Tab-separated table of C-alpha atoms and ligand atoms in Angstrom:
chain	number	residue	atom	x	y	z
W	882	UNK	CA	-49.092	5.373	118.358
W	883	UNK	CA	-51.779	2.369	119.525
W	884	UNK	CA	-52.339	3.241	123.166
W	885	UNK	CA	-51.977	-0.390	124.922
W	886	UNK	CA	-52.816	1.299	128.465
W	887	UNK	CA	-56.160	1.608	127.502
W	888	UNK	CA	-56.847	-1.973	126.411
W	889	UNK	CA	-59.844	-4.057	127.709
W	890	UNK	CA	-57.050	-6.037	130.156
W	891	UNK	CA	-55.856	-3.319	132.564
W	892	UNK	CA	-51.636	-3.202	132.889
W	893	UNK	CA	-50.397	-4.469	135.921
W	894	UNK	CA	-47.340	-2.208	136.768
W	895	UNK	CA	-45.186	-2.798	140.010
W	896	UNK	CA	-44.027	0.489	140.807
W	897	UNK	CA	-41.062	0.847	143.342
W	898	UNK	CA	-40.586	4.494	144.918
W	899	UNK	CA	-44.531	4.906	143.840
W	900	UNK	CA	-45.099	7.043	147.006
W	901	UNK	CA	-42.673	9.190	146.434
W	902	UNK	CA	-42.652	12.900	144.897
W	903	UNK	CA	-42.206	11.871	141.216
W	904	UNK	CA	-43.694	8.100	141.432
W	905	UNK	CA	-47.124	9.494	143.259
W	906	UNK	CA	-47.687	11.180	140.221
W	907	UNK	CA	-46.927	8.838	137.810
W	908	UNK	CA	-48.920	6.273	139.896
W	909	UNK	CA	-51.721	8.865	139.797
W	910	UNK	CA	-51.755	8.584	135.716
W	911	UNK	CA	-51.222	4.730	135.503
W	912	UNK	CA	-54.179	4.912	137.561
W	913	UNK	CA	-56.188	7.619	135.550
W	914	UNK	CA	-55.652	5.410	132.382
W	915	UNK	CA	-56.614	2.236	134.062
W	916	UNK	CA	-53.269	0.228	135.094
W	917	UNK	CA	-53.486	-1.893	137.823
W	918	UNK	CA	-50.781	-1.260	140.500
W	919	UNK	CA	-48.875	-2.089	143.449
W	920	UNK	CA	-46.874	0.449	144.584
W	921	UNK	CA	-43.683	-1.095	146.740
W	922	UNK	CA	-41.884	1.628	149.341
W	923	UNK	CA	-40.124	1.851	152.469
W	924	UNK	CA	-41.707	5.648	152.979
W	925	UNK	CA	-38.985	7.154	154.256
W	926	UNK	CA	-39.479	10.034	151.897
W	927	UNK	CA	-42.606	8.851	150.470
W	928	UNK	CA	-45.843	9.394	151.861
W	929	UNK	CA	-48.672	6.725	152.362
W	930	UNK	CA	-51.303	9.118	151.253
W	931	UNK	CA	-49.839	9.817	148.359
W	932	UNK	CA	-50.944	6.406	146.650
W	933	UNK	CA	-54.629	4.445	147.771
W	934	UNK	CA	-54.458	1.961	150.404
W	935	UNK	CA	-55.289	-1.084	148.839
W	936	UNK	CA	-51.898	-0.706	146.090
W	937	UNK	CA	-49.575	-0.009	148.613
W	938	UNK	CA	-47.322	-2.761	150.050
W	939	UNK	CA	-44.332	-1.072	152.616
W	940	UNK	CA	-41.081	-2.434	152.271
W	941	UNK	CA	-37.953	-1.793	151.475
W	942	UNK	CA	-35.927	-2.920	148.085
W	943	UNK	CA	-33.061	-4.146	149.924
W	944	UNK	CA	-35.310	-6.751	151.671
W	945	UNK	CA	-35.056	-9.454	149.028
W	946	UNK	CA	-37.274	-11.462	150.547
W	947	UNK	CA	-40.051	-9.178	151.121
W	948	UNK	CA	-39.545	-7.787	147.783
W	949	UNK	CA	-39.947	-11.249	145.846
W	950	UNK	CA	-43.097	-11.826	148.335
W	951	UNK	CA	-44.294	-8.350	146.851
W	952	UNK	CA	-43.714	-9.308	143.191
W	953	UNK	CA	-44.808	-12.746	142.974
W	954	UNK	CA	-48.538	-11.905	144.693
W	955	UNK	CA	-48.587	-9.219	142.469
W	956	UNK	CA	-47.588	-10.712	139.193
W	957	UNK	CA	-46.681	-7.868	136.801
W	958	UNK	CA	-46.503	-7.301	133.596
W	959	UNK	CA	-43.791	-4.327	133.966
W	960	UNK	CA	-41.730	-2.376	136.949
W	961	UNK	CA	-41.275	1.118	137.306
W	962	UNK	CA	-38.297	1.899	139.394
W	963	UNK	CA	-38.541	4.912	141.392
W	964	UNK	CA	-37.281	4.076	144.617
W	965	UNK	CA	-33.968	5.830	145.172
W	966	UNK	CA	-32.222	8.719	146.839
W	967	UNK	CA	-31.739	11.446	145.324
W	968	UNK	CA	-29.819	14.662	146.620
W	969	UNK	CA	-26.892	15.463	144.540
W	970	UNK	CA	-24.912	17.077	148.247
W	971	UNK	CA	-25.900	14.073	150.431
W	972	UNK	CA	-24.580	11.909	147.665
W	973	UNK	CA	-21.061	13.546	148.145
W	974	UNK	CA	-21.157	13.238	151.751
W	975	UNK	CA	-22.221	10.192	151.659
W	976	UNK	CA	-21.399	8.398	148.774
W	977	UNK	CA	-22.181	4.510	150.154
W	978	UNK	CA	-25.415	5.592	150.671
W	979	UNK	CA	-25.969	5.860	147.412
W	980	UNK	CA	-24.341	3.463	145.781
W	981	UNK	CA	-26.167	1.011	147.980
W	982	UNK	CA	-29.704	2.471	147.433
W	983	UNK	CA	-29.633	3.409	143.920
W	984	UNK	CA	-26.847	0.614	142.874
W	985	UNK	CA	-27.340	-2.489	144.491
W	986	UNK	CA	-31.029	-2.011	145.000
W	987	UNK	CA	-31.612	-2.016	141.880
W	988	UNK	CA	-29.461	-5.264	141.398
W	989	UNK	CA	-32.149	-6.851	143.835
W	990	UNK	CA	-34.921	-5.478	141.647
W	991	UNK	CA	-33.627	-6.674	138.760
W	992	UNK	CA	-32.946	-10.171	139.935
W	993	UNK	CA	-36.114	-10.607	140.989
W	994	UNK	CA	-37.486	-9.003	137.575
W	995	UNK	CA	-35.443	-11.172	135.856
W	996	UNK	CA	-36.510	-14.684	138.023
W	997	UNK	CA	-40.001	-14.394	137.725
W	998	UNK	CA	-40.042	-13.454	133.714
W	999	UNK	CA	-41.175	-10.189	133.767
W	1000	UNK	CA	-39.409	-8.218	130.851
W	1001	UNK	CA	-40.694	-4.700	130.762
W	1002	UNK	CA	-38.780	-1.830	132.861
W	1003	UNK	CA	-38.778	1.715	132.974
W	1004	UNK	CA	-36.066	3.279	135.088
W	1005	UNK	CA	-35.599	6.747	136.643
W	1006	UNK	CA	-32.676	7.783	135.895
W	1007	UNK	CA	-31.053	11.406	135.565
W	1008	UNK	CA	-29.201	14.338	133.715
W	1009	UNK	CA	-26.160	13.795	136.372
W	1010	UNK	CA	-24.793	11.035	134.325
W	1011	UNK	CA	-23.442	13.683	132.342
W	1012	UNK	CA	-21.609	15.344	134.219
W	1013	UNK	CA	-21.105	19.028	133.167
W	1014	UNK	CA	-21.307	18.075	129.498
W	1015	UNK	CA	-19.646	20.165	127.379
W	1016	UNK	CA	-22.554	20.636	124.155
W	1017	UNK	CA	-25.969	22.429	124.739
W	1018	UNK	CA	-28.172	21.105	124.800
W	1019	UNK	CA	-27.249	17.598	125.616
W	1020	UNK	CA	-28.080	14.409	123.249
W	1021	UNK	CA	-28.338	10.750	124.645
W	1022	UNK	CA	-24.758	9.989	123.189
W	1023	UNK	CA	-23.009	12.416	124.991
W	1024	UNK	CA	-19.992	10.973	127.033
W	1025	UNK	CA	-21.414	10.114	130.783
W	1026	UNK	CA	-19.193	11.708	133.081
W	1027	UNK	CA	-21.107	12.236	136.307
W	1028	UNK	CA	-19.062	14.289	138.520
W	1029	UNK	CA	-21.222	13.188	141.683
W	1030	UNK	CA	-22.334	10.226	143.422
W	1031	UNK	CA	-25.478	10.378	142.897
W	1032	UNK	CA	-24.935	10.430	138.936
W	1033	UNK	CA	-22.279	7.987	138.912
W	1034	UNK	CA	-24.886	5.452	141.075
W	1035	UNK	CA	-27.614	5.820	138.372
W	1036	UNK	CA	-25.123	5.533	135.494
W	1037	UNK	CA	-24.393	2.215	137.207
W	1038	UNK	CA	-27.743	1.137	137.204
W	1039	UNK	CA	-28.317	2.317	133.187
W	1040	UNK	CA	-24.691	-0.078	132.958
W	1041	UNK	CA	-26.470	-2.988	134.242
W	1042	UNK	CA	-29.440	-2.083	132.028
W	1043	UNK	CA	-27.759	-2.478	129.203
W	1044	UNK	CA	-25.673	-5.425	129.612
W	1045	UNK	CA	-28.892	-7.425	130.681
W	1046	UNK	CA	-30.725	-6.561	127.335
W	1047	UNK	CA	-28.081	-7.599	125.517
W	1048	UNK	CA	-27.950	-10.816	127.416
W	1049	UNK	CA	-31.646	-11.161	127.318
W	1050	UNK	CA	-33.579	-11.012	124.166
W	1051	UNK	CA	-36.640	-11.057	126.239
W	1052	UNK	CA	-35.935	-7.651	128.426
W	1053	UNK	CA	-36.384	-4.600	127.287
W	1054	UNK	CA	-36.081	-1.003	129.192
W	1055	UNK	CA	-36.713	2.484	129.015
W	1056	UNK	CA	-33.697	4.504	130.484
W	1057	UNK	CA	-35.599	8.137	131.555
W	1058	UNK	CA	-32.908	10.176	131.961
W	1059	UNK	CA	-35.142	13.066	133.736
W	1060	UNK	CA	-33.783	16.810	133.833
W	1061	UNK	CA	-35.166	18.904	136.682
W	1062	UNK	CA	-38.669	18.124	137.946
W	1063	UNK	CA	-40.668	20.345	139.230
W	1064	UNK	CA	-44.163	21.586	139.726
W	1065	UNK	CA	-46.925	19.485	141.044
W	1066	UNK	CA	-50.803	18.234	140.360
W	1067	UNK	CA	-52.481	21.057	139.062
W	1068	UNK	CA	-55.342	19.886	141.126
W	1069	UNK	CA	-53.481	19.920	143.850
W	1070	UNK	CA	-53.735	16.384	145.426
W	1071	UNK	CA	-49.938	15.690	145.020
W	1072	UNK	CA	-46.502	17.384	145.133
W	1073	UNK	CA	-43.264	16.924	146.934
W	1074	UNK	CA	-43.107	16.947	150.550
W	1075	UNK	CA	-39.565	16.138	151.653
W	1076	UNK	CA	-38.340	16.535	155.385
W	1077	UNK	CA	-34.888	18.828	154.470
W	1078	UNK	CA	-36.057	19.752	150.775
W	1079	UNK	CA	-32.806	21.030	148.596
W	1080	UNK	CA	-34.478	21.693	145.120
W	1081	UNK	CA	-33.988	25.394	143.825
W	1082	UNK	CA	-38.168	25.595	143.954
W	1083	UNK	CA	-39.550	24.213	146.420
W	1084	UNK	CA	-36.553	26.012	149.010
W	1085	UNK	CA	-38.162	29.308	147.336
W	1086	UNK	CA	-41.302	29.050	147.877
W	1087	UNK	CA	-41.158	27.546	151.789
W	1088	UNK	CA	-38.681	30.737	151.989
W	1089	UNK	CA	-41.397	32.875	150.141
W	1090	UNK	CA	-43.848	31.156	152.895
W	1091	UNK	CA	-41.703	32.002	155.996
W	1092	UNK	CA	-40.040	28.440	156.555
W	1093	UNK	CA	-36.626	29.884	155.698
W	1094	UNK	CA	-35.596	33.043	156.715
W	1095	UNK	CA	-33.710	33.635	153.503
W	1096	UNK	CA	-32.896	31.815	150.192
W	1097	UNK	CA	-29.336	31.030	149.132
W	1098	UNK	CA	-27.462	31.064	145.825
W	1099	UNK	CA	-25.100	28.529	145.583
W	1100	UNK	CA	-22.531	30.729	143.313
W	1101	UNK	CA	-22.321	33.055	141.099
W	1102	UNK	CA	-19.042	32.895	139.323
W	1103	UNK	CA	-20.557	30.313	136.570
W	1104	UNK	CA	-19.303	31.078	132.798
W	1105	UNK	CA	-23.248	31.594	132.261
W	1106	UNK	CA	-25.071	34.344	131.169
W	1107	UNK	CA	-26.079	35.867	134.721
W	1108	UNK	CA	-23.282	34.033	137.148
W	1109	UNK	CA	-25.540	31.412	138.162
W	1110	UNK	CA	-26.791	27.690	136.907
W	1111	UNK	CA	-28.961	27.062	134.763
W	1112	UNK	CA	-31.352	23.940	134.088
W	1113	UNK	CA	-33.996	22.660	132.289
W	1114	UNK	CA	-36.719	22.287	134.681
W	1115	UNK	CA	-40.249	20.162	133.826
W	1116	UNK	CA	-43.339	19.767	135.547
W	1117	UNK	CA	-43.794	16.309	136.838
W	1118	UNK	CA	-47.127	15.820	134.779
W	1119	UNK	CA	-45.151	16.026	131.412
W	1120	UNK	CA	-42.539	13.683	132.885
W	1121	UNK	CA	-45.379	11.471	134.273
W	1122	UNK	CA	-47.021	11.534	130.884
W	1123	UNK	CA	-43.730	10.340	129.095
W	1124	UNK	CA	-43.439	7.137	131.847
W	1125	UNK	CA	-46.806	6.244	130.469
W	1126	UNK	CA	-45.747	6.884	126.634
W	1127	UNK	CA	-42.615	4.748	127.624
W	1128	UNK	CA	-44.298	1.998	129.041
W	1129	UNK	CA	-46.908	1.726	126.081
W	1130	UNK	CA	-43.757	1.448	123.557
W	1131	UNK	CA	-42.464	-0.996	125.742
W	1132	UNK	CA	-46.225	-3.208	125.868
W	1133	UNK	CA	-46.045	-2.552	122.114
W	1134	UNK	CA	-43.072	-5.160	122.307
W	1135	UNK	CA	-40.483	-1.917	120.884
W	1136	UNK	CA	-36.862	-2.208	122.037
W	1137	UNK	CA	-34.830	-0.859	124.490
W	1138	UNK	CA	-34.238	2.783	124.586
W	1139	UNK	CA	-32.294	5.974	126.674
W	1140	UNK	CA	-34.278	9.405	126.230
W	1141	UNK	CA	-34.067	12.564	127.986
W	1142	UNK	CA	-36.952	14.552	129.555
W	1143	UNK	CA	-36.551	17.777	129.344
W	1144	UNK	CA	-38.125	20.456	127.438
W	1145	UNK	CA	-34.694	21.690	125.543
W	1146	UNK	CA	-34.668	25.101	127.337
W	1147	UNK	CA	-33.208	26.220	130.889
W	1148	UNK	CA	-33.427	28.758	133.536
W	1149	UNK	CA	-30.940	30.104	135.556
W	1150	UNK	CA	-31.121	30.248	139.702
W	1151	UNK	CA	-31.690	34.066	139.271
W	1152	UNK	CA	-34.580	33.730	137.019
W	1153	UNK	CA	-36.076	31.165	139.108
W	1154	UNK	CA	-36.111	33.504	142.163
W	1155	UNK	CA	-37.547	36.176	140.186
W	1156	UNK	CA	-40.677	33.837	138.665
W	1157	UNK	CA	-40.785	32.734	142.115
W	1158	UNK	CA	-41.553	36.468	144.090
W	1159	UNK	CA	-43.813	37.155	140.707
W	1160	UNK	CA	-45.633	34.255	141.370
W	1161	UNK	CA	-46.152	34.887	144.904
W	1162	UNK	CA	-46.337	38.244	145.558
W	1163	UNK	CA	-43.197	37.913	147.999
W	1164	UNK	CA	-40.174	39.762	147.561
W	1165	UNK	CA	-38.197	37.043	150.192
W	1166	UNK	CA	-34.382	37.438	151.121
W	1167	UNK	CA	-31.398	35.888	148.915
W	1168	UNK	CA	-28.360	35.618	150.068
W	1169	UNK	CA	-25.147	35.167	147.039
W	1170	UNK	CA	-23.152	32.539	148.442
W	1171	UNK	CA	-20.206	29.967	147.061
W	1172	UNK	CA	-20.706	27.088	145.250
W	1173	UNK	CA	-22.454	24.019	145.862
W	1174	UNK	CA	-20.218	21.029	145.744
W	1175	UNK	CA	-20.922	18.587	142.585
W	1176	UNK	CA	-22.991	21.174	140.638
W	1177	UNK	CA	-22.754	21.535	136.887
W	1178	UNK	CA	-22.941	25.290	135.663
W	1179	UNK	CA	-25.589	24.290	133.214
W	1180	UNK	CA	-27.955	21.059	132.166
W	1181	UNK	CA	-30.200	21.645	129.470
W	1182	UNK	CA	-31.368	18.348	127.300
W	1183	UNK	CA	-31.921	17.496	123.749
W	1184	UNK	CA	-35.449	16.626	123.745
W	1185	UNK	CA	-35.636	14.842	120.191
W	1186	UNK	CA	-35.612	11.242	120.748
W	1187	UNK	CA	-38.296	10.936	123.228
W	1188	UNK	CA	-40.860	13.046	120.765
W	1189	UNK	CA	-39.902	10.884	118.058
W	1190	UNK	CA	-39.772	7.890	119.193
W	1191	UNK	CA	-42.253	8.353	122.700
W	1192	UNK	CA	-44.712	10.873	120.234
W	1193	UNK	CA	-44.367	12.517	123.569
W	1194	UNK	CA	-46.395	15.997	123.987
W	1195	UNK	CA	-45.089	18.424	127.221
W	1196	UNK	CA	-48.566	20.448	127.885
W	1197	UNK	CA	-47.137	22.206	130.473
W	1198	UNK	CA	-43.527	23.740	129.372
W	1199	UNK	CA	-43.861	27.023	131.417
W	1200	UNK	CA	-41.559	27.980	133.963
W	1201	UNK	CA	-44.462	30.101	135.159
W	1202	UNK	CA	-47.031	27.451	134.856
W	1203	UNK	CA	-44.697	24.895	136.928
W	1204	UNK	CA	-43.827	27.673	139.799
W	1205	UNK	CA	-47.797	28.637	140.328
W	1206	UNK	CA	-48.938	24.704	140.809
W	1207	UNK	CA	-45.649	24.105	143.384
W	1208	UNK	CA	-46.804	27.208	145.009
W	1209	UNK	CA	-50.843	25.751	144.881
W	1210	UNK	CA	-49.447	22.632	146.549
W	1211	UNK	CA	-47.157	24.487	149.191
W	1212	UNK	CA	-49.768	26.828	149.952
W	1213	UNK	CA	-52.387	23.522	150.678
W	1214	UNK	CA	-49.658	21.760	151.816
W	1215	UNK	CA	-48.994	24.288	154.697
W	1216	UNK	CA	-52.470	24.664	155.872
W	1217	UNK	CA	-53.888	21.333	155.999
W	1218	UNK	CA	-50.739	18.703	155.748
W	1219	UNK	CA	-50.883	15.830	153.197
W	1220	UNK	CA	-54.205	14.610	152.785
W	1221	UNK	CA	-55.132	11.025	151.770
W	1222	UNK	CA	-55.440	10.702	147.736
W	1223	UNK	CA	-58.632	9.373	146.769
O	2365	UFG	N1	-29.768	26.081	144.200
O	2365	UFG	C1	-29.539	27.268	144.905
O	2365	UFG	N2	-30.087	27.390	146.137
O	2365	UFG	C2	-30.849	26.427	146.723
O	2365	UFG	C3	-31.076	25.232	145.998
O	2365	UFG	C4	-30.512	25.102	144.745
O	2365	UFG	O1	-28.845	28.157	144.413
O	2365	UFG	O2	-31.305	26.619	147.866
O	2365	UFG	C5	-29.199	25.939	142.860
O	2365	UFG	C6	-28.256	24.751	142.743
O	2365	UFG	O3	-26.966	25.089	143.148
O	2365	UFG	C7	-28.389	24.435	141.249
O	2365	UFG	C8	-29.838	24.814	140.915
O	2365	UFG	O4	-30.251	25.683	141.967
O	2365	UFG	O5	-27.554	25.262	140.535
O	2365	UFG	C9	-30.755	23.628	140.879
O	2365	UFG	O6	-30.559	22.875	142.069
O	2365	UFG	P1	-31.560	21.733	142.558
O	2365	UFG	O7	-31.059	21.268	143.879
O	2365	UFG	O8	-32.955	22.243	142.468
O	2365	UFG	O9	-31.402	20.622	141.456
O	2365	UFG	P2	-30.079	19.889	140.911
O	2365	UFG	O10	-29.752	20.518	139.597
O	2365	UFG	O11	-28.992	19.838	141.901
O	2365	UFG	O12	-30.525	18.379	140.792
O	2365	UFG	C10	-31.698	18.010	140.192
O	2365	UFG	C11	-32.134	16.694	140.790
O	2365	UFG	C12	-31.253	15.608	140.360
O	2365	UFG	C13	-31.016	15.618	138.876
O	2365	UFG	C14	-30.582	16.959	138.403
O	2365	UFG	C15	-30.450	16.925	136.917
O	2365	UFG	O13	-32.158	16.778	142.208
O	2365	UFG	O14	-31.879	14.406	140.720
O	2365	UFG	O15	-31.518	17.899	138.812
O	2365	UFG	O16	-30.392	18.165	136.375
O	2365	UFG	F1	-30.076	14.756	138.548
């Protein structure tokens, strides 16, 4: 496929969320194949170093005013959306919360999008619009049946998606539905760095650090092989590499499109934990507890359309490989806090 990003006129991408765990390293790419950017966040979970100085712009997507301030000085020729929250048990607690972030943000965002002619879009959304789908692995057309919040406010957002484009000749989209992302820069300048992390890994390895006294398994009565969940987990730089592959098919003027990231193969919590000790040398405490409200016993995607259609290439499909650069990251991350990317 013709590789647009690399064109004598650098993209300019408006990237909302960019400081955040998965946007920092897709902003890190964009910049790596010479996109211009302006990365718009409120950094409540994102981190100012995580992006350079001069791209960032603070602010928050329910701020219409400061957002169309943002996008109009910027003038882009596409938006990656990011910015949203994202923890599956908050979102059952507190489902406003994220039906305002992740639903009528995005309305803002689009709005704006929409006003000032810009037509190319890439959205983050997720494997929880299916629900606990019923077919392994899982294909685009599957029935979306989230059975949490959080999936039912990013189905919402993939709804509103899809009516536009087929109001709008002009707009065209790339739906990323991703699986679950992990790992981090193998060079170490980026990885997540969340306040109360939840994610299977990263609670593993701070536990395998000493943060934790002990790591919990949310249930083992699943109708899986060992008891316990199982998902598909990537490493962010695959997942970052197939934002880029989507927004080239999108600057190649190719229509609208819903693909999967994942690498077609899962892991359950158990053999997470065990890659995790392997990997660093800690045999830390687990605890077997009940389940975790809103959790599916298994996600595991059908990878197909996005490496036909994306030609996209995962380099780093390893469950090993993603466990050893999260552990890089946690290790730096513990000893000298998050350092300015430069
Ligand atoms: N888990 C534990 N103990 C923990 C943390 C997690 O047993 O301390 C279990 C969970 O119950 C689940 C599995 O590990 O079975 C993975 O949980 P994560 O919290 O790491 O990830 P989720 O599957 O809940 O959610 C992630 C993202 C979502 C995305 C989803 C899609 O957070 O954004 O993957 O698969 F939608």
């Amino acid at each position: 496929m013709t590789n647009l990003l690399q064109s004598t006129k650098p993209v300019r991408v408006f990237v909302t969320g960019g400081a955040g765990y998965i946007g920092s390293h897709v902003t890190l790419a964009l910049r790596e194949a010479g996109c211009e950017l302006c990365v718009y966040d409120n950094l409540t979970t994102g981190h100012r170093e995580a992006v350079l100085q001069d791209e960032l712009v603070k602010g928050d997507l329910a701020d219409r005013k400061a957002l169309g301030k943002a996008m109009k000085a910027f003038r882009p020729d596409a938006v990656l959306h990011f910015a949203a929250s994202i923890e599956v048990g908050e979102s059952v607690s507190d489902p406003l919360k994220y039906y305002r972030n992740n639903s009528v943000n995005a309305l803002n965002l689009l709005e704006l999008t929409r006003e000032l002619n810009v037509d190319k879009f890439v959205f983050s959304s997720t494997a929880a619009v299916y629900g606990s789908p019923q077919q392994f692995p899982v294909t685009e057309d599957a029935i979306l049946a989230p059975i949490n919040p959080y999936g039912a406010s990013k189905m919402m957002t993939e709804r509103f998606l899809d009516d536009l484009a087929a109001a709008d000749q002009e707009f065209k989209y790339v739906s990323l539905r991703y699986f679950n992302v992990a790992g981090a820069d193998p060079k170490g300048r980026l990885g997540q760095d969340y306040a109360n992390p939840t994610h299977l890994i990263t609670r593993a390895l701070k536990t395998a650090l000493g943060k934790y006294p002990k790591l919990q398994i949310f249930g083992t009565d699943y109708a899986t092989q060992d008891g316990t969940c199982i998902r598909d987990y990537i490493h962010v730089v695959d997942l970052a590499q197939a934002h880029l592959d989507a927004l080239n098919y999108l600057m190649l003027g190719s229509d609208s499109q819903v693909l999967n990231c994942g690498y077609g193969h899962g892991f359950s919590v158990r053999e997470v934990i065990d890659m995790a000790k392997q990997v660093t040398g800690v045999d830390f405490p687990v605890e077997e507890v009940g389940r975790r409200p809103g959790d599916p016993a298994q996600l595991i995607a059908d990878n197909n359309k996005i490496i036909r259609l994306l030609s996209w290439h995962p380099r780093h499909d390893d469950l090993k490989t993603i466990i050893e650069t999260a552990w890089f990251w946690e290790q730096k991350l513990a000893l000298s806090g998050f350092k300015q990317i430069v």
